[in-house]
Short mmCIF file of C-alpha atoms in Angstrom, two decimals:
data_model
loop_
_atom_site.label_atom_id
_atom_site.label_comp_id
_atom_site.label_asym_id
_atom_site.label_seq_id
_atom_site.Cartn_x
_atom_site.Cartn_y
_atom_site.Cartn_z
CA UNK A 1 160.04 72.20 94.59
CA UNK A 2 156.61 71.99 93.15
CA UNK A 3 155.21 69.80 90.50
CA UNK A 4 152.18 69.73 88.52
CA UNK A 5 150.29 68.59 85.37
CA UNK A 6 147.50 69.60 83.34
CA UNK A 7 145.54 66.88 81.26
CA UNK A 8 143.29 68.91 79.16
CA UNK A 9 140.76 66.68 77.66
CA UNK A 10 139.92 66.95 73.42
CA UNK A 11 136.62 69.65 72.50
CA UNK A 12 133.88 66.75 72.90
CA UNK A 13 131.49 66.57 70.11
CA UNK A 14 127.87 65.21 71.67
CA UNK A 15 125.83 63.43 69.09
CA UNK A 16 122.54 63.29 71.47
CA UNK A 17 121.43 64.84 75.19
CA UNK A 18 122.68 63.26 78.31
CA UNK A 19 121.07 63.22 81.42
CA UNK A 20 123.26 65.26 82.89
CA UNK A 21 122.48 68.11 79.94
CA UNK A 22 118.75 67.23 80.51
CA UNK A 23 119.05 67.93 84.50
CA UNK A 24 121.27 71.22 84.19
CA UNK A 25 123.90 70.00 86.53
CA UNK A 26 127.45 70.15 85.55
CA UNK A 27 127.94 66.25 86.58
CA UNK A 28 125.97 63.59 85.99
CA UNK A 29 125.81 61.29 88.79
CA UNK A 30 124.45 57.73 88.77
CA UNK A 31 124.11 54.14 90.45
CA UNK A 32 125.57 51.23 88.59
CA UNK A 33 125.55 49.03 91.76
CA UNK A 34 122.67 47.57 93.60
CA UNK A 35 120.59 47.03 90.53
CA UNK A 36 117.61 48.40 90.23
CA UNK A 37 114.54 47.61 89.24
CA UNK A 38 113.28 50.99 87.98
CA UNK A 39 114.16 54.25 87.58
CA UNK A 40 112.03 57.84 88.64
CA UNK A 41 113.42 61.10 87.67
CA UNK A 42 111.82 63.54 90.45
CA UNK A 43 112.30 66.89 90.75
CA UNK A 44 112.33 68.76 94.14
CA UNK A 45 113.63 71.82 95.62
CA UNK A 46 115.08 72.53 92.33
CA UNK A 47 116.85 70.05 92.84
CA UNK A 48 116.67 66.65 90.01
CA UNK A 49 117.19 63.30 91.63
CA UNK A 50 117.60 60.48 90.03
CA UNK A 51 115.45 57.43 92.19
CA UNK A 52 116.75 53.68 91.76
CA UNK A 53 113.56 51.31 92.61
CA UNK A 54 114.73 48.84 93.96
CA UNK A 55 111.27 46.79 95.27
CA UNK A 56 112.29 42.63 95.07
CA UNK A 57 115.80 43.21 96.21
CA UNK A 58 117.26 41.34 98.75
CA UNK A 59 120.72 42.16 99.76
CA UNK A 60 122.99 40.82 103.10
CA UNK A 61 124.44 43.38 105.70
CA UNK A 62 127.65 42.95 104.27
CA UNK A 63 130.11 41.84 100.99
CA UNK A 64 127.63 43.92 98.51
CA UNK A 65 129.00 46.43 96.38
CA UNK A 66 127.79 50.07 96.42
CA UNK A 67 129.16 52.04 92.69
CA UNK A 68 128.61 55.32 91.87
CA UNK A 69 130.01 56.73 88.17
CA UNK A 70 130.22 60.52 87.59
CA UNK A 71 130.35 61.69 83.74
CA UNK A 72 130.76 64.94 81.97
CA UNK A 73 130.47 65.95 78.78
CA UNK A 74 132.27 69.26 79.41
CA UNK A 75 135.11 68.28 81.80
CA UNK A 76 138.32 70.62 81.53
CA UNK A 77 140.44 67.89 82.46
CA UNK A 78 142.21 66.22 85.85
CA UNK A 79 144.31 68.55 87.13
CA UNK A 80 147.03 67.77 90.22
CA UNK A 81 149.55 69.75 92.59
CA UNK A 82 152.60 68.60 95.01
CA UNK A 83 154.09 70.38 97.75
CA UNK A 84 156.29 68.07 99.67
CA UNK A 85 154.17 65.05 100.37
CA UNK A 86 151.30 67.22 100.05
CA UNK A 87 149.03 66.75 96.99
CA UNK A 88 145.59 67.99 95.71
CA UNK A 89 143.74 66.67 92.47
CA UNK A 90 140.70 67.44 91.32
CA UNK A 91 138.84 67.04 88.33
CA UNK A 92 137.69 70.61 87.00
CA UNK A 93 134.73 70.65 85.54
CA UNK A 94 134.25 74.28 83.92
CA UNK A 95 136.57 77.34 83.68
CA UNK A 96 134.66 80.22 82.02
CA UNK A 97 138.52 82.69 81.62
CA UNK A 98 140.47 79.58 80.33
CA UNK A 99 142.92 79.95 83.22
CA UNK A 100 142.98 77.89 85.98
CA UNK A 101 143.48 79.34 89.58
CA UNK A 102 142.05 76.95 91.84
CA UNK A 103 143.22 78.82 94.45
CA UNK A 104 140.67 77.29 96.84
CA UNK A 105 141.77 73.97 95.90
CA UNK A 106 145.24 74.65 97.37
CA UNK A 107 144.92 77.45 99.86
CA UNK A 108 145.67 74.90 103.06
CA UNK A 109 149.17 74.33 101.29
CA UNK A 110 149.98 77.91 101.16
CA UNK A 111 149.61 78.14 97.22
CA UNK A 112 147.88 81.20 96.03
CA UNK A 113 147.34 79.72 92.28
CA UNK A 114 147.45 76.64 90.16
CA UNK A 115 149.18 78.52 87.62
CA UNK A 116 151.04 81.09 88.11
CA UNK A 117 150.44 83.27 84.49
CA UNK A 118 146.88 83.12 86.49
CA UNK A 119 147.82 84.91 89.99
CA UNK A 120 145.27 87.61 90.51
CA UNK A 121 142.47 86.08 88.19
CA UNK A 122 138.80 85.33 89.82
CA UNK A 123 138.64 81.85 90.74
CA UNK A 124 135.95 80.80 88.29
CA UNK A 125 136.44 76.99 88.17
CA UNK A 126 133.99 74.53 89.66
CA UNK A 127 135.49 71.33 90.17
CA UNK A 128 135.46 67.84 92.35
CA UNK A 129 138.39 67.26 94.68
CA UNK A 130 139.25 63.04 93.11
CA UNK A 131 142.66 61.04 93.30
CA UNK A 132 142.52 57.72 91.93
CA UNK A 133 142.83 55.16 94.37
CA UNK A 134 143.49 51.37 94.42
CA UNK A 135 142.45 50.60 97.51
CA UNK A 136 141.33 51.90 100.94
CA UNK A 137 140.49 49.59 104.04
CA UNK A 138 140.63 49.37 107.77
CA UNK A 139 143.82 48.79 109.54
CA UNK A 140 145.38 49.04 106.18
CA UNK A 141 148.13 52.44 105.66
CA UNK A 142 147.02 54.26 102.76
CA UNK A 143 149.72 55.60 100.54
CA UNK A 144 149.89 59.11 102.33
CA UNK A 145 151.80 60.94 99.06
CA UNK A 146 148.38 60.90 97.09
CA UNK A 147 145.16 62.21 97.69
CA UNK A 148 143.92 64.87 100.63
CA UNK A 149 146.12 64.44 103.61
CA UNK A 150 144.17 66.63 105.44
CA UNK A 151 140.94 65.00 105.11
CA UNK A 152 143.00 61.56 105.68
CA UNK A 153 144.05 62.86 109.30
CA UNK A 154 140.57 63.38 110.02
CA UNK A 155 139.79 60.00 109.00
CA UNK A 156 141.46 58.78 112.11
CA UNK A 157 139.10 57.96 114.75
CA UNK A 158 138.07 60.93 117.32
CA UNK A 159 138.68 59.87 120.73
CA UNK A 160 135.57 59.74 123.15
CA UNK A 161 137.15 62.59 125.47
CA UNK A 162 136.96 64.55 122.08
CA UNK A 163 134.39 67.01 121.85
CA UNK A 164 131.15 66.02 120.31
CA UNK A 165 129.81 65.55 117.50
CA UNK A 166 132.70 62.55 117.21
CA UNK A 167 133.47 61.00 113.65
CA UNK A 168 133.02 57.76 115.73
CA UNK A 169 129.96 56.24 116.94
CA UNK A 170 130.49 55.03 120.64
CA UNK A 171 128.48 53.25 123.11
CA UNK A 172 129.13 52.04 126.54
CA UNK A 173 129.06 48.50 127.35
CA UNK A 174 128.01 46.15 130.37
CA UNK A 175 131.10 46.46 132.04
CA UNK A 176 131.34 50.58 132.14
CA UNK A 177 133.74 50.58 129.33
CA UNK A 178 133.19 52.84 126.31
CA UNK A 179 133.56 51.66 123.33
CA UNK A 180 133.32 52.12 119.07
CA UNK A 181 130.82 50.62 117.51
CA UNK A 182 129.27 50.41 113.86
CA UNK A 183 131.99 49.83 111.04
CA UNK A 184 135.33 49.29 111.69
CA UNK A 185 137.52 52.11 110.43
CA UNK A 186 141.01 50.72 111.64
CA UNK A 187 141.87 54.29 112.01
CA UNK A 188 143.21 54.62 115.65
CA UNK A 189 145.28 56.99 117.16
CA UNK A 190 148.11 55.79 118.25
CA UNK A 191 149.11 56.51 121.36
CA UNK A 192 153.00 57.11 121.22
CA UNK A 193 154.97 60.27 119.81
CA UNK A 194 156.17 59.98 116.30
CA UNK A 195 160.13 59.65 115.91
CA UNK A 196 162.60 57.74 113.65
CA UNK A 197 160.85 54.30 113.92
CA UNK A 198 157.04 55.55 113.72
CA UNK A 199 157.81 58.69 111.63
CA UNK A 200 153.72 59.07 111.08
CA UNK A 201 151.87 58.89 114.84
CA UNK A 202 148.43 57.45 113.47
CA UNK A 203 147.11 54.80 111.40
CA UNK A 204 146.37 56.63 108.54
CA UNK A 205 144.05 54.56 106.45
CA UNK A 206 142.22 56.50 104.96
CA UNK A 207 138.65 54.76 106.03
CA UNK A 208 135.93 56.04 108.18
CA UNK A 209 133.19 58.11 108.83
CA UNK A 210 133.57 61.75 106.69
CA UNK A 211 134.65 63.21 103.80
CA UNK A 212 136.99 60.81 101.50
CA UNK A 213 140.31 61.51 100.90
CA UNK A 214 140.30 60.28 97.81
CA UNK A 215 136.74 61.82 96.52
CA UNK A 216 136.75 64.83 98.78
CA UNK A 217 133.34 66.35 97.04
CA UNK A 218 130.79 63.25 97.69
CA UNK A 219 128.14 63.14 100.30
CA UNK A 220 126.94 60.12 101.19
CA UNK A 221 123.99 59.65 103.17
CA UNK A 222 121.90 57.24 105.17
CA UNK A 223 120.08 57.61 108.25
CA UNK A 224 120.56 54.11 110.14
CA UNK A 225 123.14 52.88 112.36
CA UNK A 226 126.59 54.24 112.54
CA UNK A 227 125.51 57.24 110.30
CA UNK A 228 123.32 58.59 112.52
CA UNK A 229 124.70 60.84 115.72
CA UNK A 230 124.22 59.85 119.38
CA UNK A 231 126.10 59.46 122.91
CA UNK A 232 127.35 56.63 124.95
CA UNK A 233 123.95 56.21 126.15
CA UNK A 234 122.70 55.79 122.91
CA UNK A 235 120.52 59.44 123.06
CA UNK A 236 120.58 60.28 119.33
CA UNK A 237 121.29 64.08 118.41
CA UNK A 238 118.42 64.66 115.96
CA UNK A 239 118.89 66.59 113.12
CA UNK A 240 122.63 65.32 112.29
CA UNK A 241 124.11 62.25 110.27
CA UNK A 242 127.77 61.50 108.99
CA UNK A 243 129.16 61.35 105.83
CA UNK A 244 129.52 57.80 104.89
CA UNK A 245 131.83 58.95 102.06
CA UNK A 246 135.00 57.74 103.72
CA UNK A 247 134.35 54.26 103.15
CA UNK A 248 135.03 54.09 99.66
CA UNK A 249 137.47 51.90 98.70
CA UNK A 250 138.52 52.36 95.15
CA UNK A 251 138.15 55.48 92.89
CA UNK A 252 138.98 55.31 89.22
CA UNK A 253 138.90 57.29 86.03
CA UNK A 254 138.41 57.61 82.22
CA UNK A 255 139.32 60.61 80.54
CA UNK A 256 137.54 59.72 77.70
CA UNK A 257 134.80 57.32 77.53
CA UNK A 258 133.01 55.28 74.52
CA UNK A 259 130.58 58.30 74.62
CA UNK A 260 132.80 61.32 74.45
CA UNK A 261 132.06 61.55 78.33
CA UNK A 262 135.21 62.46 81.30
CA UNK A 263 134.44 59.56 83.65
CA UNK A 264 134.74 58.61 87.59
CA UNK A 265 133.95 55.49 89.35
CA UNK A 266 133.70 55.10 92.91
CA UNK A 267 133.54 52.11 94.28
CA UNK A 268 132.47 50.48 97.99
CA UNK A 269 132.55 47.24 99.46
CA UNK A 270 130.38 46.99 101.99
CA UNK A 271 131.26 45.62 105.11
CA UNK A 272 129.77 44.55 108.51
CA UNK A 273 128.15 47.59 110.38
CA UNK A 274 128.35 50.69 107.60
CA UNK A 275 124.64 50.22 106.32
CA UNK A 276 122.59 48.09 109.36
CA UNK A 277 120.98 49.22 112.06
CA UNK A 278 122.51 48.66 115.57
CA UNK A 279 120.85 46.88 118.37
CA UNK A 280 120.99 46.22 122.50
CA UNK A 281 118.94 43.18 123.58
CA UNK A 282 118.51 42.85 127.43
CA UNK A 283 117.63 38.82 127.82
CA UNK A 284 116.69 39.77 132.02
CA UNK A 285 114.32 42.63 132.04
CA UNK A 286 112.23 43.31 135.04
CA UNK A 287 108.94 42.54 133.60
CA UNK A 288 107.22 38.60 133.91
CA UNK A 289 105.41 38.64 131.02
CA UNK A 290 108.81 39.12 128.78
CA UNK A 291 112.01 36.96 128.75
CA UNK A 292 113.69 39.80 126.13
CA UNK A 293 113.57 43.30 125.30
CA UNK A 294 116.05 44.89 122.78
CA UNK A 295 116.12 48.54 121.21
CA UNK A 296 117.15 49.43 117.94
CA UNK A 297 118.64 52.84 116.67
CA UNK A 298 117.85 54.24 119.51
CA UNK A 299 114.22 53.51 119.23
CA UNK A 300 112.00 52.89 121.49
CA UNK A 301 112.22 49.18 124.10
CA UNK A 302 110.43 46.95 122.81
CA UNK A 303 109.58 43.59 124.40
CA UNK A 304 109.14 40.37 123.56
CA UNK A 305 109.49 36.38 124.04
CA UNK A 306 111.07 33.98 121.98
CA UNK A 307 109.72 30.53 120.89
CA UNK A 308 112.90 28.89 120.74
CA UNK A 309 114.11 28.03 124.45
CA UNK A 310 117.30 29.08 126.17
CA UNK A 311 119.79 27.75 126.36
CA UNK A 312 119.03 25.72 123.77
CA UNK A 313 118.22 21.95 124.39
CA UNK A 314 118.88 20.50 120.82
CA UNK A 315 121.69 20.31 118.51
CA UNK A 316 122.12 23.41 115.78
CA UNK A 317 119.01 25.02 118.59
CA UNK A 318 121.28 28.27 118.93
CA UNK A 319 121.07 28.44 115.43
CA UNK A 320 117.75 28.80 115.45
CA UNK A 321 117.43 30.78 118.90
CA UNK A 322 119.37 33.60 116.92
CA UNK A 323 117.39 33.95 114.38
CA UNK A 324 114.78 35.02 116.19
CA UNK A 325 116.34 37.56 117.65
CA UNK A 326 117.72 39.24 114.66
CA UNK A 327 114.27 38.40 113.26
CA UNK A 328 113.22 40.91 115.54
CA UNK A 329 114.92 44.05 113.61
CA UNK A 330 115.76 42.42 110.26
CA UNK A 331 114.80 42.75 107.13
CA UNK A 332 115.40 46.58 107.36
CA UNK A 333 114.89 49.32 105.03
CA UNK A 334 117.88 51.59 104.50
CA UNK A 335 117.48 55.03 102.23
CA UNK A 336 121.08 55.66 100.54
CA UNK A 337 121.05 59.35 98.76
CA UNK A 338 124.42 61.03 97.21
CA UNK A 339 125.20 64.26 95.77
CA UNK A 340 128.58 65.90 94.13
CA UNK A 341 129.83 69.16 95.41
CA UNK A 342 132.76 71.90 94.50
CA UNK A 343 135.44 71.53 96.52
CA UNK A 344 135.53 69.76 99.73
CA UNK A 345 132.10 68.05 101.26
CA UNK A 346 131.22 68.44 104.40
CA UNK A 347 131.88 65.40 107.23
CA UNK A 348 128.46 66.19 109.04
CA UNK A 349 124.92 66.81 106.96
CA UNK A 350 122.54 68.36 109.04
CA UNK A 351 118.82 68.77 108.73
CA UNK A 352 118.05 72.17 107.94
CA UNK A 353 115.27 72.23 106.40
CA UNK A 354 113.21 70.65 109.35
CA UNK A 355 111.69 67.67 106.90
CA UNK A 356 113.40 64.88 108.96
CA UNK A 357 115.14 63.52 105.70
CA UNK A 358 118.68 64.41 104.92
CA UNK A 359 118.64 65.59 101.24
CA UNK A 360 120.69 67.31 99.00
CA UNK A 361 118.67 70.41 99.56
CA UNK A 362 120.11 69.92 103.10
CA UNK A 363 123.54 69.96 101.79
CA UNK A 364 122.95 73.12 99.37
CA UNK A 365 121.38 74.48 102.64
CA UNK A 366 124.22 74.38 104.64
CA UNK A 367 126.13 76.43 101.41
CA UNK A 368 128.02 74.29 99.23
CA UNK A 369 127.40 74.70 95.82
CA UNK A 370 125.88 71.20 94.03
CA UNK A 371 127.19 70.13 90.86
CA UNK A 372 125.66 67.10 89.75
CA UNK A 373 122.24 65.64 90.36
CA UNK A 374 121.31 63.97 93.70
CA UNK A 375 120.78 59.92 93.46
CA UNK A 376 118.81 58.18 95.86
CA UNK A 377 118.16 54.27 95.87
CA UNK A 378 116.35 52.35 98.48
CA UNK A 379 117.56 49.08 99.95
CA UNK A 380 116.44 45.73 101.64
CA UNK A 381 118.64 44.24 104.03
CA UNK A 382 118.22 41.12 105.80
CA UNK A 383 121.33 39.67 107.61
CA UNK A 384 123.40 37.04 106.55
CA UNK A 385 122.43 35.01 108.97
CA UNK A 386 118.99 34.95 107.79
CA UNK A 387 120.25 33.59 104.72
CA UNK A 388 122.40 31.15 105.45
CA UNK A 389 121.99 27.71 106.64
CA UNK A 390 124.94 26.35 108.97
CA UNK A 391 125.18 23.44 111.69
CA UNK A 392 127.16 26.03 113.76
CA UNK A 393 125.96 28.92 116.31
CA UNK A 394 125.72 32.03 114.89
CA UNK A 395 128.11 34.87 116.45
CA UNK A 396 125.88 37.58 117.03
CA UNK A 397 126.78 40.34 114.57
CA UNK A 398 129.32 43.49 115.00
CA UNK A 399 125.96 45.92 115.28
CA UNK A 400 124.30 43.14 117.81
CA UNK A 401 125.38 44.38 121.69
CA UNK A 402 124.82 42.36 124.71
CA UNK A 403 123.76 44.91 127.49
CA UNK A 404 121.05 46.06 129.99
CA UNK A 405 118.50 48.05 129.08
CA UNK A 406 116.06 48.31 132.47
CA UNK A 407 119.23 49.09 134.71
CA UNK A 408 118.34 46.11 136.75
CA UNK A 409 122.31 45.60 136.07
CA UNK A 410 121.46 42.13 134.72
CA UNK A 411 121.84 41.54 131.19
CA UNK A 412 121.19 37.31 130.95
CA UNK A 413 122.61 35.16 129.29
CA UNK A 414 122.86 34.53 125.43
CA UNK A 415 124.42 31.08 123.90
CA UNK A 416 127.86 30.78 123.44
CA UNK A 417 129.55 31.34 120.01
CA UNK A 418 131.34 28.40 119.07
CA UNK A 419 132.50 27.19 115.38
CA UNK A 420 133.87 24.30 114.21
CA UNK A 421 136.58 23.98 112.03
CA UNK A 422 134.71 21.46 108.93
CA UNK A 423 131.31 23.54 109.08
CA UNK A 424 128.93 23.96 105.67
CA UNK A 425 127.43 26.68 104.76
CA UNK A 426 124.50 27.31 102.43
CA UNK A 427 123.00 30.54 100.83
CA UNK A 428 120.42 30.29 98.25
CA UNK A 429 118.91 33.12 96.45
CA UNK A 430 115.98 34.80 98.86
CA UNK A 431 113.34 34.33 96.58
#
């Protein structure tokens, strides 16, 4: 048996323009969280972009929050379907016949129409693919009756045997191993066959690199780290990022604002890895004039010496001996854009308009239709170790590997991480 609901939102009555009205697009999309210290309204492509300044801000590698809200002043209303423990939602945006197909929106469950007094009509809706959720995170099972199951499944990490381009970012280590790095996603596949006691073979989170299940038509992009695409030998396929969409945690609604507008909130908490770059430092590299050499993104080896000693000779000496080594590639510079799109976004964005920027143009480029403007912000980050003062040793970060990068098959040594139990910790405002 199928269910479904229609919420059909009041005729809105618009005292002044929005932004969204001003721009043409169907959606207004913009950045509530980093603030920003200006704001640039730039048009290119024919595309309008909305640019968040964001010059004296100083944000850690992780624990910052990254909001998006989308508003409409002409929203049809939230629509939903079930089939079994299947279920699409979407918010539908316009519907020039007044009857709602959305055949597209259900055709991988086997439904020909949303409504069935509309079976043979045009699809003529545009709408975004959202389910309100409370809260996705690694390692944690998502509630698998809501929100795009299909999208969920491929939220589950690819195996390296897979064929590439993986939604994981692997590398291999100093031992020969191969393994994930970047962000955690807690999304593994789990190696035994479903039956009565594991009815549901993978860890279905519904975190990771890709599309979100819950807000299947937002592209997120950024060209550092994890995003970006490259093999175990950290050769990066030009041209291609992922879809950092699939780490939002929490999507909510409003269908109807203080301003007569049909609003969405999406909401991510960043954690370690899903906007920093990643880095190998070498500390025994064939060369006597260097004690160090360490790459970053996949950029070129670059060598250097460190004015601390090692090991370190003092007390709280590692401390210091750490942060110069993250000194090295921190504070970086990382370019966050977004855009909305009908139906189902994409889990790859790829470069096809040969600018070396990944754009929204890329993404109407590659044929999905755009319906809301693009937002782009730019962000300083400087890790937290950098910013915090602490009698301990500092582990080196998720993104920081250990290896060799001269294949002298010596990687040196690096001070131990230890912590005590009754350590302090201080963070003042980088100013």
């Amino acid at each position: 048996m199928r269910v479904f609901f229609l919420a059909t939102l009041l005729t809105l009555v618009v005292a002044f323009p929005t932004q969204s009205q001003a721009s043409g697009s169907d959606l207004q999309l913009t950045l509530k969280a980093p603030e920003s210290s200006a704001f640039k309204l730039r048009y290119e492509h024919g595309i309008v972009t909305y640019r968040y300044v964001n010059t004296s801000g100083i944000i850690s590698t992780t624990q910052w929050p990254l909001i998006f809200r989308i508003e409409s002043t002409t929203a049809v209303g939230f629509v939903a379907q079930r089939s079994l423990d299947q279920e699409r939602e979407a918010l539908v945006v316009t519907d020039p016949d007044n009857c709602l197909n959305l055949a597209s929106l259900l055709d991988d469950l086997g439904i020909t129409t949303f409504d069935p007094a509309c079976a043979g009509f045009a699809e003529d809706e545009t709408y975004i693919e959202v389910q309100t959720e409370r809260n996705d995170t690694f390692g944690e099972f998502d509630n698998f009756t809501t929100g795009n199951n299909a999208i969920r499944d491929r939220l589950i990490d690819d195996r390296f045997s897979d064929p590439a381009p993986r939604n994981t970012a692997y590398l291999t280590m100093f031992n020969g191993s191969v393994q994930a790095v970047g962000p955690r996603t807690g999304g593994r596949p789990n190696p035994f066959p479903p039956d009565s006691t594991n009815p549901r073979p993978d860890e279905l989170d519904g975190y990771g690199y890709g599309a979100d299940d819950d807000l299947a038509s937002m592209v997120l992009m950024a060209d550092i780290g994890g995003a970006r695409v490259f093999d175990e030998n950290f050769k990066l396929t030009k041209g291609v990022i992922r879809n950092m969409a699939g780490f939002i945690n929490t999507v909510s609604a409003e269908d109807l604002d203080g301003r007569d507008q049909t609003a969405v909130t999406a909401s991510m908490h960043i954690l370690a890895g899903v906007f920093e770059p990643i880095a190998i430092l070498d500390a025994n590299i064939n060369d006597p004039n260097f004690d160090y050499a360490i790459r970053v993104d996949s950029g070129k080896v670059k060598k250097f010496n460190t004015v601390e000693p090692f090991p370190p000779d003092a007390p709280g000496a590692a401390n210091a001996f750490y942060d110069e080594l993250l000194s090295q590639y921190y504070p970086a510079r990382v370019k966050i854009r977004a855009v909305l799109v009908h139906g189902e976004a994409p889990d790859f964005v790829y470069d096809l308009n040969y600018d070396g920027k990944y754009t929204a143009k890329d993404v109407e480029l590659m044929g999905y239709d755009l319906l809301s403007n693009e937002v782009e912000t730019n962000l300083t980050v400087t890790h937290e170790n950098l910013l915090t003062d602490s009698p301990d040793s500092k582990c080196p970060p998720r993104t920081f590997i250990h290896g060799d990068l001269d294949g002298n098959l010596d990687r040196g040594m690096l001070p131990a991480c230890i912590l005590t139990s009754g350590a302090s910790r201080t963070r003042r405002p980088p100013r």
